[in-house]
Each structure stands twice: as structure tokens, then as C-alpha cells.
Coordinates of C-alpha atoms in Angstrom, one line a residue:
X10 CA -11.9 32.5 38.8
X11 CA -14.5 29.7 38.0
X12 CA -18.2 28.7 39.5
X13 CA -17.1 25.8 41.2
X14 CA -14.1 27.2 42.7
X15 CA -16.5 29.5 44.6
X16 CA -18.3 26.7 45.6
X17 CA -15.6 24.9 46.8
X18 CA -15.0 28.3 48.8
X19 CA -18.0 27.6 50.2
X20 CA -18.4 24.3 51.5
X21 CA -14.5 24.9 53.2
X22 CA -15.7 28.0 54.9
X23 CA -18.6 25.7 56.4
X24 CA -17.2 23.1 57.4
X25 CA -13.6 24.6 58.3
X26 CA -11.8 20.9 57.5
X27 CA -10.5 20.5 54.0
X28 CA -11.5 16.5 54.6
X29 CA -15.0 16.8 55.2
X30 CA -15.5 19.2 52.5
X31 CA -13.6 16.8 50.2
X32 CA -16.0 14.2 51.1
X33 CA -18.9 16.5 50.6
X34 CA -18.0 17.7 47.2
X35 CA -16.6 14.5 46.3
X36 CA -13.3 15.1 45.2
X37 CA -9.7 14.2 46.5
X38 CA -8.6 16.2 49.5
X39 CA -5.0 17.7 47.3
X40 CA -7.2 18.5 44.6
X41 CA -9.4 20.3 46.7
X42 CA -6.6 22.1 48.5
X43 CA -5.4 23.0 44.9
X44 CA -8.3 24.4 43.9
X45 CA -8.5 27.1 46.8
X46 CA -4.8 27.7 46.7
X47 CA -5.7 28.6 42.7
X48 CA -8.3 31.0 43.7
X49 CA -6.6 32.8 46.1
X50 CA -3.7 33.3 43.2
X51 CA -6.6 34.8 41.0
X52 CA -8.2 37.2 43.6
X53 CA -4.4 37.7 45.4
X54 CA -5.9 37.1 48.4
X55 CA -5.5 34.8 51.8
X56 CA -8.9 32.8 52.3
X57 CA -7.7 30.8 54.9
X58 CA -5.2 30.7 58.0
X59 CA -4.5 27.0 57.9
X60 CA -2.4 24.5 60.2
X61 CA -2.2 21.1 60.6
X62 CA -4.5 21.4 63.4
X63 CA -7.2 24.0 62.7
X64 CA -8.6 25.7 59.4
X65 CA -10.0 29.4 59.7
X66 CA -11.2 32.5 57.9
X67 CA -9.1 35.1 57.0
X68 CA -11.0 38.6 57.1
X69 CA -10.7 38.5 53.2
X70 CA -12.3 35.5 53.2
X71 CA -15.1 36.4 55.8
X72 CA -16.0 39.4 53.6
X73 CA -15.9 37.4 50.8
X74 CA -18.2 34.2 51.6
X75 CA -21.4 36.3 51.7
X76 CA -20.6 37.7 48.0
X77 CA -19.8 33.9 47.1
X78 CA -23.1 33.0 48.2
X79 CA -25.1 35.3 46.5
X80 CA -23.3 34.7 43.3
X81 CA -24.0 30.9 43.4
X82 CA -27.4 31.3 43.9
X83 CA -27.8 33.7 41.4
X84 CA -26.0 31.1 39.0
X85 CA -28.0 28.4 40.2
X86 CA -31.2 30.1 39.4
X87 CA -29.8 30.6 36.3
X88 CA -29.0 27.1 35.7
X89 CA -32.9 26.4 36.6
X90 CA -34.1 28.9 34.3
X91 CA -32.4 28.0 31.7
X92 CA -33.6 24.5 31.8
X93 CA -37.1 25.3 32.2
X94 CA -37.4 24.5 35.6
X95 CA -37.6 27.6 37.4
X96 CA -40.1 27.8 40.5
X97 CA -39.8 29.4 43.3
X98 CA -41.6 25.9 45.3
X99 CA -39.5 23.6 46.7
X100 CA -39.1 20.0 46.3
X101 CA -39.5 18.5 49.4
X102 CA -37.6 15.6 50.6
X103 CA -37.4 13.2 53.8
X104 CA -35.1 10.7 55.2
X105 CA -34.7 8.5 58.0
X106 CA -31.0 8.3 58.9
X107 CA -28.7 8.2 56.0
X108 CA -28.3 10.9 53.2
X109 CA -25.4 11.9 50.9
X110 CA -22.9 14.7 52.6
X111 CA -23.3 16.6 49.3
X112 CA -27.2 17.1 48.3
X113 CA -28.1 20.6 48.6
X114 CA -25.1 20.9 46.4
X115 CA -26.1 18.3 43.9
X116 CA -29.4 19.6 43.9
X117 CA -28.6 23.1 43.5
X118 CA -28.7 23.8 40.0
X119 CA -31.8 22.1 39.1
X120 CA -34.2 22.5 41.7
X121 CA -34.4 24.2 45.4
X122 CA -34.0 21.4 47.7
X123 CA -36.6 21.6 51.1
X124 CA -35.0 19.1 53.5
X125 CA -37.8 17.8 56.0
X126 CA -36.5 18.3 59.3
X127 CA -38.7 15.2 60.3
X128 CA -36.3 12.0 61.0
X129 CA -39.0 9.2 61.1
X130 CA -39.0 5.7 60.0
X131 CA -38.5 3.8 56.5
X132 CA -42.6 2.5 56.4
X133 CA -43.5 6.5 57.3
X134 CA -41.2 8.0 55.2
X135 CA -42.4 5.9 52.2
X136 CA -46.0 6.6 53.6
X137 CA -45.1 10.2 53.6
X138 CA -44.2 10.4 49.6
X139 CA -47.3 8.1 48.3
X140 CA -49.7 10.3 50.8
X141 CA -48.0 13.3 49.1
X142 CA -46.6 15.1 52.0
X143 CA -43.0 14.8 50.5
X144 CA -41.8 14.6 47.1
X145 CA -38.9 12.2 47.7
X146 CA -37.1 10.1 50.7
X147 CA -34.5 8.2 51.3
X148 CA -35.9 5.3 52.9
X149 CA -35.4 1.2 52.8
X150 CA -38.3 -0.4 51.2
X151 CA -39.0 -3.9 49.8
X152 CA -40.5 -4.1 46.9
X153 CA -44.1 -4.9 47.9
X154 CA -43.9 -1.7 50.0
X155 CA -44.0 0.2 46.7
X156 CA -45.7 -2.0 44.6
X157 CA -48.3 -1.3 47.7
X158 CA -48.0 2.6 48.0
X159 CA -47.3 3.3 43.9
X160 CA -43.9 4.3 44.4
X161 CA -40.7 3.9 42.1
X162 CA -37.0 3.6 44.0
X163 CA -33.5 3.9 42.6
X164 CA -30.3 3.0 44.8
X165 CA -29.2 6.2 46.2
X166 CA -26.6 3.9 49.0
X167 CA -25.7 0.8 50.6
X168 CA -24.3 0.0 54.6
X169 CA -22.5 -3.6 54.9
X170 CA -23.6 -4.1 58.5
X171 CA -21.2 -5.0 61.1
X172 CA -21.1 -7.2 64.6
X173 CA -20.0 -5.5 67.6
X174 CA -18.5 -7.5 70.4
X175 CA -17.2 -7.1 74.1
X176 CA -13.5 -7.9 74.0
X177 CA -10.6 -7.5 71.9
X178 CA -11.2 -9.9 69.5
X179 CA -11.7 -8.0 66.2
X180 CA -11.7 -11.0 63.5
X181 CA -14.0 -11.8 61.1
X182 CA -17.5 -13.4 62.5
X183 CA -19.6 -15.7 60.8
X184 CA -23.3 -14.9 60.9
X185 CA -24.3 -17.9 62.5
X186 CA -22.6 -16.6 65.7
X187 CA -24.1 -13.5 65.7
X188 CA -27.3 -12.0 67.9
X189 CA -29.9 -10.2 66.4
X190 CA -32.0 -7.8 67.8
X191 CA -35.6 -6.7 67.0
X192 CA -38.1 -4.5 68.9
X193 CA -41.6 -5.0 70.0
X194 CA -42.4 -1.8 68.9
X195 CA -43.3 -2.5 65.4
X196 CA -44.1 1.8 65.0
X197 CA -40.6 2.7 65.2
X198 CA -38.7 -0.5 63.9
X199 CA -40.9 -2.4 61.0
X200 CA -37.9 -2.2 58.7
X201 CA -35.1 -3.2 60.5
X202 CA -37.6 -6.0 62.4
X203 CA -38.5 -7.6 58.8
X204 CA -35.0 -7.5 57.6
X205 CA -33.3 -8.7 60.8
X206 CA -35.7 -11.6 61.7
X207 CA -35.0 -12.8 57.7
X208 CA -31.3 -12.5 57.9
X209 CA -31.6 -14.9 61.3
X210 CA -33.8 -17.2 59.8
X211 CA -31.3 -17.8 56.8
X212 CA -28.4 -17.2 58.6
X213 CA -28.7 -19.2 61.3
X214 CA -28.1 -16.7 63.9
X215 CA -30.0 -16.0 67.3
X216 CA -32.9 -13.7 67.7
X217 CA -33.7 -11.5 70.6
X218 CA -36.6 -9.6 71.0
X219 CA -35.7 -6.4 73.2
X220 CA -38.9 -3.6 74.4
X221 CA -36.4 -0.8 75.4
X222 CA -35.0 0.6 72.0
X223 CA -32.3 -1.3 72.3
X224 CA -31.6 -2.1 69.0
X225 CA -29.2 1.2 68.5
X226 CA -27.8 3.7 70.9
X227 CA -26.4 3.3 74.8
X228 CA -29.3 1.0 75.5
X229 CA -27.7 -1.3 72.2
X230 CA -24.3 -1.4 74.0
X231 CA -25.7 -2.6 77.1
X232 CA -27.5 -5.6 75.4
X233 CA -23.8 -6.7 73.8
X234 CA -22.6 -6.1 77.1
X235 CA -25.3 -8.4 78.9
X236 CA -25.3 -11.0 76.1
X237 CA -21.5 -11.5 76.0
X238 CA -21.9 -12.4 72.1
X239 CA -21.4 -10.3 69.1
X240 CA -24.7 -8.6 67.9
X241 CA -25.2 -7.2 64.8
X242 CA -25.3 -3.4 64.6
X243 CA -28.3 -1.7 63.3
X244 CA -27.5 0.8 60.3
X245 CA -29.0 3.6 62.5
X246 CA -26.1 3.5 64.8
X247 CA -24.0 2.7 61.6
X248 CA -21.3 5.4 62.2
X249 CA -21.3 5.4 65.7
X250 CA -18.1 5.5 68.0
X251 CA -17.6 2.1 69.1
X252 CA -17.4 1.9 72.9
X253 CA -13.7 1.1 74.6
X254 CA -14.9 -1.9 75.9
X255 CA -16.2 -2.9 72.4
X256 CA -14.6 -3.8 68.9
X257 CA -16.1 -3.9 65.6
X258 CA -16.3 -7.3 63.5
X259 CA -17.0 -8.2 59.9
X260 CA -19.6 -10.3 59.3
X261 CA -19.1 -13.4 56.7
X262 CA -21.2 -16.0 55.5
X263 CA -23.1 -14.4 54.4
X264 CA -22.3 -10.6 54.7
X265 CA -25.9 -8.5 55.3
X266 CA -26.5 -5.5 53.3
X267 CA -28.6 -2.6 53.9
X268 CA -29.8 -0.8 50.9
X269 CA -30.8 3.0 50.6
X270 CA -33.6 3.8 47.9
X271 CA -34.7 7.5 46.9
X272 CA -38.5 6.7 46.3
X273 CA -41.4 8.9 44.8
X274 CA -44.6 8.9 43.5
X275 CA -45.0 6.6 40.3
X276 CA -47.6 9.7 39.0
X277 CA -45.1 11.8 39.7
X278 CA -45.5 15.3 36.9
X279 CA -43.4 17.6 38.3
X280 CA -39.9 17.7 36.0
X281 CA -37.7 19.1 39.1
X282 CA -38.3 16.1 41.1
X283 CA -37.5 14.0 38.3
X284 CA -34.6 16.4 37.9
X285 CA -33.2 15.8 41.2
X286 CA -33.8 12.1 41.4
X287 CA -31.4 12.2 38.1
X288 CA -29.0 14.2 40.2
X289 CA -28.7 12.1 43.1
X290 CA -29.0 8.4 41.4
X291 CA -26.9 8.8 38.7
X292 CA -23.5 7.3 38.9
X293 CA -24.6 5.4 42.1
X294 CA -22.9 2.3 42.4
X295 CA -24.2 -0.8 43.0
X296 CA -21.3 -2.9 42.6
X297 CA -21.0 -3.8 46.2
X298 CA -24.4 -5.8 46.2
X299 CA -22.6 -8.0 43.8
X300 CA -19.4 -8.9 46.0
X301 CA -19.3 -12.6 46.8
X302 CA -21.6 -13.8 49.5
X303 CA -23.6 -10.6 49.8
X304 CA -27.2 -11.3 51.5
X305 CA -30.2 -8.9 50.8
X306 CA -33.8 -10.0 51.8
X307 CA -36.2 -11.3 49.4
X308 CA -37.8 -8.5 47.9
X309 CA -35.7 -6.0 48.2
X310 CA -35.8 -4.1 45.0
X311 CA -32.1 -3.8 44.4
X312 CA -31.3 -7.4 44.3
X313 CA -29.0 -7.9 41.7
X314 CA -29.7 -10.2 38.6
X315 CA -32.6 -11.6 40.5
X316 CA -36.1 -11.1 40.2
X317 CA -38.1 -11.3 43.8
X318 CA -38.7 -14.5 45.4
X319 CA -41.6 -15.0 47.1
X320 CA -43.0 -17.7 50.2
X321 CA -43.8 -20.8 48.6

């Protein structure tokens, strides 16, 4: 029986779907099924009653997951202690929509992981670290925004925006066609307003100012329905269920990117946050900034083989 065989114990028995817990602990879904199949061999034991429909605890495994747990942490802490970075605070981290699946697990063995159960926007967020209510978020920020606040950002993710349009018409869409939407209320949507009214200035696509919140959500699916165009989606409502009455489109020429940074203090002195930033940049990759026609705003600190360009 091995550490991480428990731990994949562990994220099955919470989620109760061998896919999403493969997409948590990022491996292949037969691999994973392997794995637990192995471990029940080793403690002869059923963990699971498991169909093509549904996934369950057996009563072995039920009496085994709180064991499992404890033994983890225990390792974990080990782990910590080992490296020096043993401490019973937590590292404290915020983020406005998008996360990784897996980050209390990446986390685990070098620091505890405090998520902030405060969803607010990118500016806030950022405002939030440099102010030093959080240690880390997971934010969008333009360079000048950290150059501003004294924060450092590595690429944690990246969202290729789509258009969504009334009709069954699911083909490609140049951005040209598209509407974009912004907010008046600058509060809640700075961000996605600097980003969108760049990408239709460039582009060549249509702005419309909205004062509902309906750049994402129901209210969002009532503008596409009223403007009879495609509109560009807003990577808050990126996985969203599109509508019946709706289809999703990719969006050429050129294609809009959203980019994810995990930001902190430049000062920063504590080693676990530095520990876990290593945990959840490293192997990160950035290749899809680099496929052909890919647009990022000026100043966005992930723009590849670039430096920034400013207003003349």
C-alpha cells in the first residue's frame, strides 16, 4: 500500500466519479481506476460498489476513509517538517472565479492551504495580497497593476474565450462580428471592462455598454437573445451550460485569451508561500498563448516574447 494510493482513496470517495477525481489529481481515468483496484488487492478489501451509472462506498471503505485521512495529514505534516516549514498558520489565498480542481492537494505537503471563502473581483483580489489581507490570488492583472501594488505573478491558467450565438449556426466567428459587452459598474467589472473595450478597439468588433450585470449569467443570455449577434462570453460564465436556444462559437482573427496569474507580495519572507507558489506554477503551460493569432492586451504580463507596449 503506497501514500498516494490513499490519496487517491480519498479524492474518489469525495467526489464519487472516477472522472472528476482524475481531473483533480491529474492523471488518466484507467490509471486511476488501476490504482484503487491495486489497493483494494493489498488491503483484500471492496472500497467501492461501482456501475456505469453511479460510484459508492462500500462499508469497508466508509470505515476506512476517516483512517486515510488522518494518515495523510499526519504524512503531510511530516513532509512540512521535514522541510523546515512546519507552522501551524495558514497561507491564505483568494480568487475570483477560476482555480485548479487539485490545490489543497498540491499544497498539501508543503504548507496548510486557507482558501478565502470571499469571491471578489481581479483589482480587489490583487488589492487584497499588496494590502496583506491574503498571501496569494488567482486574479487577472496587467502589468501596471503590479508594478502599481508591488506584486510578482506567474501563469497559474489560461481561458480561450468563446462567442455565443442564438441559432444553430456553430462555425467559426471572426472577431470583427462579434458584440462585446462591458458594465458601467466599474466596482465589480474593471478587468473584464479594460480587457474587453481593448479587444474591440483592435478587433474591430462592437461595443455595448450594459448597467444590469449582464455581462455573465441569465441577464448575459438575454442580451444575445435581444441583440441577435454573437457576443463574446465573459470567462466568469466560462463553463457555463449553454442555453438550448444558444450554441457556442470559436472566435478567429484574432482568438482572445484570458490569462490566470497567482500574485503575491514582491517582499514576500515567508518560505511556505513561496513553497506553494512553486507548487502550483510549476509545470504550468503556456504554450497556448503562443498558438497562431492569439490576442492578449497590452500589458498583460504573460505576453509571450514581447515586452509591454505602451500608448504612444
Amino acid at each position: 500500500m503506497e501514500l498516494r494510493q490513499l490519496r487517491y482513496f480519498v479524492t474518489v470517495a469525495e467526489e464519487l466519479n472516477f472522472g472528476r477525481a482524475a481531473e483533480r489529481l491529474r492523471i488518466a481515468g484507467p490509471s486511476l481506476s488501476q490504482q484503487i483496484k491495486a489497493l483494494e488487492r493489498d488491503l483484500k478489501v471492496q472500497l467501492f460498489d461501482r456501475d456505469r451509472r453511479s460510484v459508492a462506498l462500500t462499508a469497508a471503505g466508509s470505515a476506512l476513509l476517516p483512517r486515510a485521512h488522518a494518515l495523510i495529514a499526519q504524512a503531510d505534516e511530516l513532509r512540512r517538517h521535514a522541510r523546515g516549514l512546519s507552522s501551524s498558520v495558514p497561507v491564505r489565498i483568494g480568487c475570483v472565479q477560476w482555480c485548479p480542481t487539485d490545490w489543497a492537494e498540491r499544497a498539501a505537503g508543503v504548507a496548510q492551504l486557507r482558501v478565502d471563502t470571499w469571491v471578489m473581483p481581479s483589482h480587489t483580489q490583487a488589492k487584497r495580497v499588496a494590502e496583506g489581507s491574503l498571501d496569494l490570488a488567482i486574479c487577472r492583472v496587467d502589468q501596471a497593476d503590479l508594478d502599481m501594488l508591488g506584486l510578482d505573478a506567474r501563469l497559474v491558467g489560461a481561458d480561450r474565450l468563446y462567442a455565443l450565438s442564438i441559432g444553430p449556426d456553430s462555425s467559426p466567428v471572426a472577431a470583427q462580428e462579434l458584440t462585446v459587452l462591458i458594465d458601467s459598474d466599474e466596482d465589480s467589472w474593471s478587468s473584464w471592462n479594460r480587457f474587453a473595450e481593448q479587444f474591440a478597439r483592435e478587433a474591430g468588433a462592437r461595443l455595448v455598454r450594459v448597467d444590469d450585470g449582464g455581462v455573465t449569467g441569465s441577464t448575459f443570455f438575454d442580451h444575445v437573445r435581444r441583440l441577435r449577434r454573437p457576443v463574446l462570453n465573459n470567462p466568469k460564465g466560462q463553463n457555463d451550460a449553454t442555453p438550448a436556444d444558444m450554441v457556442r462559437r470559436v472566435v478567429t482573427d484574432p482568438v482572445p485569451m484570458w490569462t490566470w496569474s497567482l500574485v503575491w507580495r514582491r517582499d514576500e519572507p515567508n518560505p511556505m508561500v513561496h513553497a506553494v507558489i512553486g507548487e502550483f506554477t510549476t509545470g504550468v503551460d503556456s504554450a497556448v498563448l503562443n498558438q497562431p493569432g492569439a490576442w492578449l492586451p497590452r500589458g498583460d504580463p504573460h505576453l509571450p516574447n514581447s515586452e509591454e507596449v505602451t500608448d504612444p
